[in-house]
Amino acid sequence: SAGGGKRRQQNRNRSTQPQDGSRGLGPAVADYNSSDQKTACRRHELFVSFRELGWQDWIIAPEGYAANYCDGECSFPLNAHMNATNHAIVQTLVHLMNPENVPKPCCAPTKLHAISVLYFDDNSNVILKKYKNMVVRACGCH
Amino acid sequence: LDGNNEVHPGFIHRRLRTHEKREMQKEILSILGLPHRPRPHPPHGKYNSAPLFMLDLYNTISNEEKSRVEGIVDRYEPMQTTPSPSLATYQESAFLNDADMVMSFVNLGENELFLSGQRRHHKEFKFNLSQIPEGEAVTAAEFRLYKECVSRAFRNDTFLVKVYQVVKEHPHREADFFLLERRLWASEEGWLEFDITATSNLWVMSPAHNLGLQVSVETSGAVSSETGRSIGSKEAGLAGRDGALEKQPFMVAFFKVSEVHIRSAR
């Protein structure tokens, strides 16, 4: 399409010699395989510590939980390396055509798990509760 | 930190200010569905029977989740963690698997009375069920009493333990009751479980009807000639509030969410 011409030209100038498998696949792939890999959408570890929050007097178990979070770029081509929805791929294409107006897809959780928490209430009754969708097991582009 | 223990460039690595820390705590409390941080007063700083029982349930759930993630056995097996009141039956495991929330209740009152006119001992128990979050429905509830082996005088006897739901109190005569009963040997030792699901449902729906439970014991001996004689709960070996921490009576209820919770914007 006519829209991204200037940007594609810039990409072409930026790209170095494509290496091995990416030869012939175009500048975007070559770019991705180098520096973009570090900023690609992926899961990062983040532990929420109930102990650090000073909550041991009312939370019996666990001491904390690995909540994790998703962060990174959702750049073309999505399906080559990560868990992306079909719509995210369409969104990427539309973004490529109209980068000023259409954002890239979001890096967000694709698989979430539950945890159980055991705690006292104000009356010293004990509650065991299952919380769904508390732990990020996998990230992807939406 | 990311997986390689490197600080992610997008991560804010600075110490939070006091008000920011407070806000962060509020947000995490909100995720847990709590309006404020609970301030419990557990006695003696040690866990009694109810937290020990709940910890047993927690460990069961956690081990199951771990096994599921690791693809190992996905079948419940009761844990033997004496002297804590462990899960005893497969029926309980079914309650647990089906429950969104399990809650144990502290016994608020325990008066032992002797009605001389009727020559009857009985013990009163009260539980506060008014703090249950909205939208939670009781699927099962149990009243748990620990029974110790009693002295030689009763060794070969059986007892009839009667648990009553107090239905209505009257100023000048005995209250109206709903009866649950259990026959057991004097020499038996362990946890007695009484199904009080219907009673708890009534208490949740209508807190004004929560007049507690009453327990009485009488001899029903195969050996004793005194069948039907009312005896004190201590004589029968029933542990009370003044007994060992891990043997104190409590109530446990299993809940299922009946409504969709939507977190409101703050």
GROMACS .gro file of C-alpha atoms in nm:
model
  408
    1SER     CA    1   0.000   0.000   0.000
    2ALA     CA    2   0.102   0.360  -0.043
    3GLY     CA    3   0.092   0.450   0.328
    4GLY     CA    4   0.410   0.296   0.474
    5GLY     CA    5   0.649   0.370   0.183
    6LYS     CA    6   0.871   0.616   0.363
    7ARG     CA    7   0.896   0.402   0.675
    8ARG     CA    8   0.983   0.090   0.472
    9GLN     CA    9   1.260   0.286   0.305
   10GLN     CA   10   1.401   0.378   0.647
   11ASN     CA   11   1.389   0.017   0.756
   12ARG     CA   12   1.573  -0.088   0.445
   13ASN     CA   13   1.850   0.164   0.515
   14ARG     CA   14   1.879   0.053   0.877
   15SER     CA   15   1.902  -0.316   0.805
   16THR     CA   16   2.235  -0.489   0.787
   17GLN     CA   17   2.314  -0.805   0.590
   18PRO     CA   18   2.046  -1.063   0.664
   19GLN     CA   19   2.199  -1.364   0.838
   20ASP     CA   20   2.155  -1.731   0.748
   21GLY     CA   21   1.784  -1.829   0.772
   22SER     CA   22   1.655  -1.477   0.733
   23ARG     CA   23   1.822  -1.425   0.395
   24GLY     CA   24   1.564  -1.323   0.144
   25LEU     CA   25   1.286  -1.276   0.397
   26GLY     CA   26   1.316  -0.899   0.408
   27PRO     CA   27   1.444  -0.633   0.642
   28ALA     CA   28   1.180  -0.668   0.910
   29VAL     CA   29   1.291  -1.021   0.997
   30ALA     CA   30   1.656  -0.922   1.002
   31ASP     CA   31   1.577  -0.634   1.236
   32TYR     CA   32   1.373  -0.854   1.464
   33ASN     CA   33   1.640  -1.115   1.504
   34SER     CA   34   1.891  -0.865   1.635
   35SER     CA   35   1.804  -0.597   1.888
   36ASP     CA   36   1.423  -0.638   1.894
   37GLN     CA   37   1.450  -0.983   2.049
   38LYS     CA   38   1.535  -0.822   2.384
   39THR     CA   39   1.229  -0.600   2.380
   40ALA     CA   40   0.989  -0.862   2.239
   41CYS     CA   41   0.667  -0.936   2.424
   42ARG     CA   42   0.740  -1.191   2.695
   43ARG     CA   43   0.669  -1.287   3.053
   44HIS     CA   44   0.867  -1.123   3.330
   45GLU     CA   45   0.891  -1.250   3.684
   46LEU     CA   46   0.735  -1.045   3.959
   47PHE     CA   47   0.683  -1.184   4.308
   48VAL     CA   48   0.420  -1.024   4.531
   49SER     CA   49   0.552  -1.084   4.882
   50PHE     CA   50   0.293  -1.078   5.160
   51ARG     CA   51   0.584  -1.094   5.403
   52GLU     CA   52   0.739  -0.775   5.255
   53LEU     CA   53   0.399  -0.608   5.288
   54GLY     CA   54   0.406  -0.693   5.659
   55TRP     CA   55   0.092  -0.905   5.635
   56GLN     CA   56   0.211  -1.222   5.812
   57ASP     CA   57  -0.016  -1.144   6.106
   58TRP     CA   58  -0.328  -1.215   5.899
   59ILE     CA   59  -0.214  -1.412   5.590
   60ILE     CA   60  -0.133  -1.764   5.705
   61ALA     CA   61  -0.026  -1.897   5.363
   62PRO     CA   62   0.136  -1.848   5.116
   63GLU     CA   63   0.423  -1.609   5.194
   64GLY     CA   64   0.363  -1.451   4.856
   65TYR     CA   65   0.297  -1.551   4.497
   66ALA     CA   66   0.467  -1.520   4.159
   67ALA     CA   67   0.218  -1.288   3.991
   68ASN     CA   68   0.444  -1.214   3.690
   69TYR     CA   69   0.361  -0.962   3.419
   70CYS     CA   70   0.382  -0.921   3.041
   71ASP     CA   71   0.589  -0.656   2.873
   72GLY     CA   72   0.753  -0.596   2.538
   73GLU     CA   73   0.693  -0.505   2.177
   74CYS     CA   74   0.448  -0.679   1.951
   75SER     CA   75   0.628  -0.630   1.621
   76PHE     CA   76   0.600  -0.793   1.281
   77PRO     CA   77   0.604  -1.090   1.223
   78LEU     CA   78   0.407  -1.203   1.525
   79ASN     CA   79   0.339  -1.566   1.459
   80ALA     CA   80   0.702  -1.648   1.393
   81HIS     CA   81   0.804  -1.642   1.756
   82MET     CA   82   0.519  -1.594   2.004
   83ASN     CA   83   0.171  -1.672   2.110
   84ALA     CA   84  -0.039  -1.420   1.916
   85THR     CA   85  -0.409  -1.413   1.846
   86ASN     CA   86  -0.535  -1.404   1.486
   87HIS     CA   87  -0.667  -1.060   1.550
   88ALA     CA   88  -0.327  -0.941   1.673
   89ILE     CA   89  -0.179  -1.041   1.335
   90VAL     CA   90  -0.447  -0.840   1.153
   91GLN     CA   91  -0.388  -0.552   1.394
   92THR     CA   92  -0.014  -0.561   1.311
   93LEU     CA   93  -0.084  -0.548   0.940
   94VAL     CA   94  -0.320  -0.253   0.981
   95HIS     CA   95  -0.061  -0.084   1.202
   96LEU     CA   96   0.203  -0.131   0.934
   97MET     CA   97  -0.027   0.032   0.682
   98ASN     CA   98  -0.126   0.317   0.909
   99PRO     CA   99   0.125   0.348   1.193
  100GLU     CA  100   0.020   0.699   1.295
  101ASN     CA  101  -0.344   0.610   1.365
  102VAL     CA  102  -0.352   0.240   1.444
  103PRO     CA  103  -0.154   0.109   1.745
  104LYS     CA  104   0.038  -0.216   1.757
  105PRO     CA  105  -0.128  -0.510   1.935
  106CYS     CA  106  -0.083  -0.525   2.312
  107CYS     CA  107   0.148  -0.758   2.498
  108ALA     CA  108  -0.085  -0.925   2.750
  109PRO     CA  109  -0.141  -1.255   2.938
  110THR     CA  110  -0.267  -1.548   2.732
  111LYS     CA  111  -0.262  -1.809   3.010
  112LEU     CA  112  -0.355  -1.734   3.370
  113HIS     CA  113  -0.355  -1.960   3.673
  114ALA     CA  114  -0.527  -1.956   4.011
  115ILE     CA  115  -0.380  -1.938   4.361
  116SER     CA  116  -0.531  -2.011   4.700
  117VAL     CA  117  -0.486  -1.780   4.996
  118LEU     CA  118  -0.544  -1.869   5.361
  119TYR     CA  119  -0.609  -1.579   5.594
  120PHE     CA  120  -0.776  -1.458   5.913
  121ASP     CA  121  -1.062  -1.210   5.907
  122ASP     CA  122  -1.127  -0.947   6.175
  123ASN     CA  123  -1.311  -1.202   6.392
  124SER     CA  124  -1.022  -1.451   6.375
  125ASN     CA  125  -1.231  -1.680   6.155
  126VAL     CA  126  -1.011  -1.842   5.888
  127ILE     CA  127  -1.085  -1.812   5.517
  128LEU     CA  128  -0.943  -2.027   5.239
  129LYS     CA  129  -1.020  -1.868   4.907
  130LYS     CA  130  -0.937  -1.959   4.548
  131TYR     CA  131  -0.848  -1.662   4.330
  132LYS     CA  132  -0.872  -1.726   3.960
  133ASN     CA  133  -0.642  -1.559   3.707
  134MET     CA  134  -0.379  -1.444   3.955
  135VAL     CA  135  -0.061  -1.589   3.802
  136VAL     CA  136   0.055  -1.510   3.448
  137ARG     CA  137   0.174  -1.837   3.295
  138ALA     CA  138   0.220  -1.711   2.938
  139CYS     CA  139   0.215  -1.383   2.747
  140GLY     CA  140   0.122  -1.306   2.391
  141CYS     CA  141   0.002  -1.035   2.156
  142HIS     CA  142  -0.365  -0.935   2.148
  143LEU     CA  143   1.392  -0.862   3.789
  144ASP     CA  144   1.350  -1.065   3.476
  145GLY     CA  145   1.433  -1.435   3.441
  146ASN     CA  146   1.807  -1.365   3.421
  147ASN     CA  147   1.801  -1.155   3.737
  148GLU     CA  148   1.855  -0.840   3.533
  149VAL     CA  149   1.653  -0.532   3.612
  150HIS     CA  150   1.415  -0.482   3.323
  151PRO     CA  151   1.468  -0.139   3.163
  152GLY     CA  152   1.097  -0.057   3.191
  153PHE     CA  153   1.082  -0.140   3.560
  154ILE     CA  154   1.070   0.139   3.815
  155HIS     CA  155   1.348   0.046   4.057
  156ARG     CA  156   1.313   0.292   4.338
  157ARG     CA  157   1.191   0.272   4.693
  158LEU     CA  158   0.822   0.355   4.720
  159ARG     CA  159   0.717   0.654   4.925
  160THR     CA  160   0.495   0.581   5.226
  161HIS     CA  161   0.174   0.690   5.057
  162GLU     CA  162   0.267   0.499   4.742
  163LYS     CA  163   0.327   0.187   4.951
  164ARG     CA  164  -0.010   0.237   5.116
  165GLU     CA  165  -0.177   0.275   4.774
  166MET     CA  166   0.001  -0.039   4.653
  167GLN     CA  167  -0.123  -0.231   4.959
  168LYS     CA  168  -0.477  -0.103   4.892
  169GLU     CA  169  -0.457  -0.224   4.531
  170ILE     CA  170  -0.342  -0.571   4.636
  171LEU     CA  171  -0.616  -0.586   4.901
  172SER     CA  172  -0.861  -0.491   4.628
  173ILE     CA  173  -0.734  -0.778   4.410
  174LEU     CA  174  -0.798  -1.006   4.709
  175GLY     CA  175  -1.151  -0.864   4.735
  176LEU     CA  176  -1.098  -0.710   5.080
  177PRO     CA  177  -1.215  -0.361   5.178
  178HIS     CA  178  -0.943  -0.325   5.441
  179ARG     CA  179  -0.660  -0.513   5.603
  180PRO     CA  180  -0.804  -0.759   5.860
  181ARG     CA  181  -0.691  -0.720   6.223
  182PRO     CA  182  -0.739  -1.065   6.378
  183HIS     CA  183  -0.668  -1.152   6.741
  184PRO     CA  184  -0.567  -1.518   6.734
  185PRO     CA  185  -0.527  -1.638   7.094
  186HIS     CA  186  -0.178  -1.703   7.233
  187GLY     CA  187  -0.019  -1.629   6.893
  188LYS     CA  188  -0.049  -2.005   6.826
  189TYR     CA  189  -0.286  -2.178   6.586
  190ASN     CA  190  -0.573  -2.371   6.737
  191SER     CA  191  -0.769  -2.650   6.569
  192ALA     CA  192  -0.952  -2.437   6.309
  193PRO     CA  193  -0.643  -2.275   6.147
  194LEU     CA  194  -0.466  -2.615   6.161
  195PHE     CA  195  -0.759  -2.779   5.981
  196MET     CA  196  -0.766  -2.499   5.725
  197LEU     CA  197  -0.389  -2.526   5.673
  198ASP     CA  198  -0.444  -2.894   5.602
  199LEU     CA  199  -0.704  -2.804   5.336
  200TYR     CA  200  -0.468  -2.540   5.192
  201ASN     CA  201  -0.184  -2.794   5.164
  202THR     CA  202  -0.419  -3.041   4.996
  203ILE     CA  203  -0.525  -2.782   4.737
  204SER     CA  204  -0.169  -2.659   4.681
  205ASN     CA  205  -0.036  -3.012   4.631
  206GLU     CA  206  -0.318  -3.085   4.386
  207GLU     CA  207  -0.245  -2.766   4.190
  208LYS     CA  208   0.125  -2.848   4.184
  209SER     CA  209   0.054  -3.200   4.061
  210ARG     CA  210  -0.179  -3.067   3.793
  211VAL     CA  211   0.084  -2.820   3.667
  212GLU     CA  212   0.353  -3.088   3.671
  213GLY     CA  213   0.116  -3.341   3.512
  214ILE     CA  214   0.138  -3.586   3.804
  215VAL     CA  215  -0.149  -3.770   3.977
  216ASP     CA  216  -0.467  -3.567   3.994
  217ARG     CA  217  -0.640  -3.755   4.269
  218TYR     CA  218  -0.710  -3.657   4.625
  219GLU     CA  219  -0.563  -3.860   4.907
  220PRO     CA  220  -0.641  -3.760   5.266
  221MET     CA  221  -0.342  -3.633   5.460
  222GLN     CA  222  -0.262  -3.780   5.799
  223THR     CA  223  -0.140  -3.482   5.996
  224THR     CA  224  -0.233  -3.572   6.351
  225PRO     CA  225  -0.301  -3.412   6.589
  226SER     CA  226  -0.453  -3.152   6.357
  227PRO     CA  227  -0.811  -3.233   6.254
  228SER     CA  228  -0.728  -3.373   5.911
  229LEU     CA  229  -0.961  -3.434   5.622
  230ALA     CA  230  -1.126  -3.757   5.703
  231THR     CA  231  -1.354  -3.851   5.419
  232TYR     CA  232  -1.372  -3.849   5.044
  233GLN     CA  233  -1.701  -3.663   5.079
  234GLU     CA  234  -1.504  -3.371   5.225
  235SER     CA  235  -1.263  -3.381   4.934
  236ALA     CA  236  -1.563  -3.349   4.704
  237PHE     CA  237  -1.682  -3.043   4.901
  238LEU     CA  238  -1.332  -2.900   4.877
  239ASN     CA  239  -1.296  -2.954   4.503
  240ASP     CA  240  -1.632  -2.795   4.444
  241ALA     CA  241  -1.581  -2.497   4.677
  242ASP     CA  242  -1.470  -2.146   4.584
  243MET     CA  243  -1.424  -2.059   4.949
  244VAL     CA  244  -1.392  -2.248   5.276
  245MET     CA  245  -1.436  -2.072   5.607
  246SER     CA  246  -1.389  -2.184   5.965
  247PHE     CA  247  -1.571  -2.009   6.248
  248VAL     CA  248  -1.446  -1.943   6.596
  249ASN     CA  249  -1.668  -2.066   6.877
  250LEU     CA  250  -1.788  -1.750   7.052
  251GLY     CA  251  -1.959  -1.892   7.356
  252GLU     CA  252  -1.926  -2.212   7.546
  253ASN     CA  253  -2.134  -2.234   7.861
  254GLU     CA  254  -2.182  -2.566   8.031
  255LEU     CA  255  -2.516  -2.572   8.208
  256PHE     CA  256  -2.685  -2.825   8.431
  257LEU     CA  257  -3.064  -2.804   8.435
  258SER     CA  258  -3.139  -2.957   8.774
  259GLY     CA  259  -3.513  -2.987   8.710
  260GLN     CA  260  -3.450  -3.213   8.412
  261ARG     CA  261  -3.117  -3.346   8.548
  262ARG     CA  262  -2.961  -3.260   8.214
  263HIS     CA  263  -2.615  -3.127   8.128
  264HIS     CA  264  -2.573  -2.931   7.809
  265LYS     CA  265  -2.312  -2.711   7.649
  266GLU     CA  266  -2.383  -2.408   7.429
  267PHE     CA  267  -2.184  -2.309   7.118
  268LYS     CA  268  -2.219  -1.992   6.909
  269PHE     CA  269  -2.074  -1.893   6.572
  270ASN     CA  270  -2.093  -1.560   6.393
  271LEU     CA  271  -2.184  -1.612   6.027
  272SER     CA  272  -2.269  -1.250   5.956
  273GLN     CA  273  -1.935  -1.165   5.788
  274ILE     CA  274  -1.975  -1.394   5.486
  275PRO     CA  275  -1.908  -1.207   5.159
  276GLU     CA  276  -2.212  -1.144   4.942
  277GLY     CA  277  -2.290  -1.394   4.670
  278GLU     CA  278  -2.140  -1.692   4.854
  279ALA     CA  279  -2.378  -1.985   4.906
  280VAL     CA  280  -2.319  -2.262   5.162
  281THR     CA  281  -2.278  -2.603   4.996
  282ALA     CA  282  -2.181  -2.793   5.312
  283ALA     CA  283  -2.113  -2.721   5.678
  284GLU     CA  284  -1.983  -2.924   5.969
  285PHE     CA  285  -1.964  -2.883   6.342
  286ARG     CA  286  -1.650  -3.055   6.471
  287LEU     CA  287  -1.591  -3.178   6.824
  288TYR     CA  288  -1.287  -3.365   6.947
  289LYS     CA  289  -1.346  -3.664   7.171
  290GLU     CA  290  -1.078  -3.808   7.393
  291CYS     CA  291  -1.077  -4.160   7.536
  292VAL     CA  292  -1.240  -4.145   7.880
  293SER     CA  293  -1.158  -4.299   8.216
  294ARG     CA  294  -1.205  -4.664   8.313
  295ALA     CA  295  -1.543  -4.597   8.468
  296PHE     CA  296  -1.701  -4.570   8.124
  297ARG     CA  297  -1.452  -4.768   7.915
  298ASN     CA  298  -1.697  -5.030   7.790
  299ASP     CA  299  -1.991  -4.793   7.758
  300THR     CA  300  -2.140  -4.617   7.462
  301PHE     CA  301  -2.253  -4.258   7.469
  302LEU     CA  302  -2.521  -4.078   7.278
  303VAL     CA  303  -2.395  -3.733   7.177
  304LYS     CA  304  -2.685  -3.507   7.087
  305VAL     CA  305  -2.626  -3.184   6.896
  306TYR     CA  306  -2.924  -2.954   6.887
  307GLN     CA  307  -2.983  -2.650   6.672
  308VAL     CA  308  -3.156  -2.400   6.896
  309VAL     CA  309  -3.467  -2.306   6.699
  310LYS     CA  310  -3.639  -2.075   6.945
  311GLU     CA  311  -3.561  -1.952   7.294
  312HIS     CA  312  -3.827  -1.903   7.563
  313PRO     CA  313  -3.786  -1.695   7.880
  314HIS     CA  314  -3.927  -1.943   8.131
  315ARG     CA  315  -3.893  -2.280   7.970
  316GLU     CA  316  -3.650  -2.483   7.763
  317ALA     CA  317  -3.575  -2.372   7.407
  318ASP     CA  318  -3.709  -2.546   7.095
  319PHE     CA  319  -3.450  -2.768   6.929
  320PHE     CA  320  -3.367  -2.947   6.606
  321LEU     CA  321  -3.175  -3.267   6.685
  322LEU     CA  322  -2.872  -3.437   6.532
  323GLU     CA  323  -2.730  -3.732   6.723
  324ARG     CA  324  -2.441  -3.974   6.725
  325ARG     CA  325  -2.380  -4.297   6.919
  326LEU     CA  326  -2.018  -4.377   7.003
  327TRP     CA  327  -1.797  -4.584   7.229
  328ALA     CA  328  -1.653  -4.423   7.541
  329SER     CA  329  -1.310  -4.546   7.435
  330GLU     CA  330  -1.329  -4.379   7.093
  331GLU     CA  331  -1.089  -4.095   7.021
  332GLY     CA  332  -1.088  -3.846   6.734
  333TRP     CA  333  -1.296  -3.583   6.561
  334LEU     CA  334  -1.675  -3.608   6.557
  335GLU     CA  335  -1.834  -3.437   6.258
  336PHE     CA  336  -2.195  -3.326   6.256
  337ASP     CA  337  -2.353  -3.213   5.930
  338ILE     CA  338  -2.510  -2.873   5.995
  339THR     CA  339  -2.553  -2.763   5.631
  340ALA     CA  340  -2.924  -2.688   5.662
  341THR     CA  341  -2.868  -2.508   5.992
  342SER     CA  342  -2.590  -2.288   5.846
  343ASN     CA  343  -2.801  -2.202   5.543
  344LEU     CA  344  -3.074  -2.084   5.776
  345TRP     CA  345  -2.822  -1.879   5.979
  346VAL     CA  346  -2.682  -1.714   5.665
  347MET     CA  347  -3.026  -1.635   5.523
  348SER     CA  348  -3.168  -1.522   5.852
  349PRO     CA  349  -2.906  -1.418   6.113
  350ALA     CA  350  -3.182  -1.357   6.371
  351HIS     CA  351  -3.235  -1.735   6.379
  352ASN     CA  352  -2.873  -1.797   6.474
  353LEU     CA  353  -2.925  -1.902   6.836
  354GLY     CA  354  -2.634  -2.142   6.835
  355LEU     CA  355  -2.601  -2.513   6.905
  356GLN     CA  356  -2.637  -2.716   7.222
  357VAL     CA  357  -2.457  -3.042   7.292
  358SER     CA  358  -2.558  -3.295   7.553
  359VAL     CA  359  -2.429  -3.644   7.627
  360GLU     CA  360  -2.603  -3.935   7.789
  361THR     CA  361  -2.501  -4.290   7.859
  362SER     CA  362  -2.652  -4.551   7.631
  363GLY     CA  363  -2.435  -4.829   7.759
  364ALA     CA  364  -2.427  -5.188   7.660
  365VAL     CA  365  -2.258  -5.249   7.993
  366SER     CA  366  -2.369  -4.962   8.214
  367SER     CA  367  -2.693  -5.006   8.395
  368GLU     CA  368  -2.747  -4.629   8.387
  369THR     CA  369  -2.866  -4.593   8.031
  370GLY     CA  370  -3.000  -4.248   7.957
  371ARG     CA  371  -2.813  -4.072   8.238
  372SER     CA  372  -2.700  -3.722   8.137
  373ILE     CA  373  -2.328  -3.665   8.189
  374GLY     CA  374  -2.103  -3.362   8.151
  375SER     CA  375  -1.915  -3.318   7.825
  376LYS     CA  376  -1.581  -3.337   8.008
  377GLU     CA  377  -1.679  -3.669   8.162
  378ALA     CA  378  -1.757  -3.795   7.812
  379GLY     CA  379  -1.414  -3.681   7.691
  380LEU     CA  380  -1.535  -3.397   7.467
  381ALA     CA  381  -1.262  -3.134   7.440
  382GLY     CA  382  -1.375  -2.778   7.503
  383ARG     CA  383  -1.238  -2.429   7.496
  384ASP     CA  384  -1.015  -2.493   7.796
  385GLY     CA  385  -0.868  -2.805   7.634
  386ALA     CA  386  -0.563  -2.841   7.410
  387LEU     CA  387  -0.547  -2.578   7.132
  388GLU     CA  388  -0.546  -2.834   6.853
  389LYS     CA  389  -0.857  -3.009   6.990
  390GLN     CA  390  -1.093  -2.717   7.033
  391PRO     CA  391  -1.438  -2.736   6.875
  392PHE     CA  392  -1.509  -2.531   6.564
  393MET     CA  393  -1.737  -2.504   6.266
  394VAL     CA  394  -1.635  -2.517   5.900
  395ALA     CA  395  -1.843  -2.422   5.594
  396PHE     CA  396  -1.782  -2.470   5.221
  397PHE     CA  397  -1.908  -2.203   4.981
  398LYS     CA  398  -1.972  -2.168   4.612
  399VAL     CA  399  -1.993  -1.830   4.442
  400SER     CA  400  -2.346  -1.776   4.321
  401GLU     CA  401  -2.294  -1.430   4.172
  402VAL     CA  402  -2.039  -1.277   3.936
  403HIS     CA  403  -1.819  -1.034   4.126
  404ILE     CA  404  -1.741  -0.716   3.938
  405ARG     CA  405  -1.469  -0.496   4.080
  406SER     CA  406  -1.600  -0.144   4.098
  407ALA     CA  407  -1.385   0.148   3.987
  408ARG     CA  408  -1.233   0.353   4.266
   0.00000   0.00000   0.00000
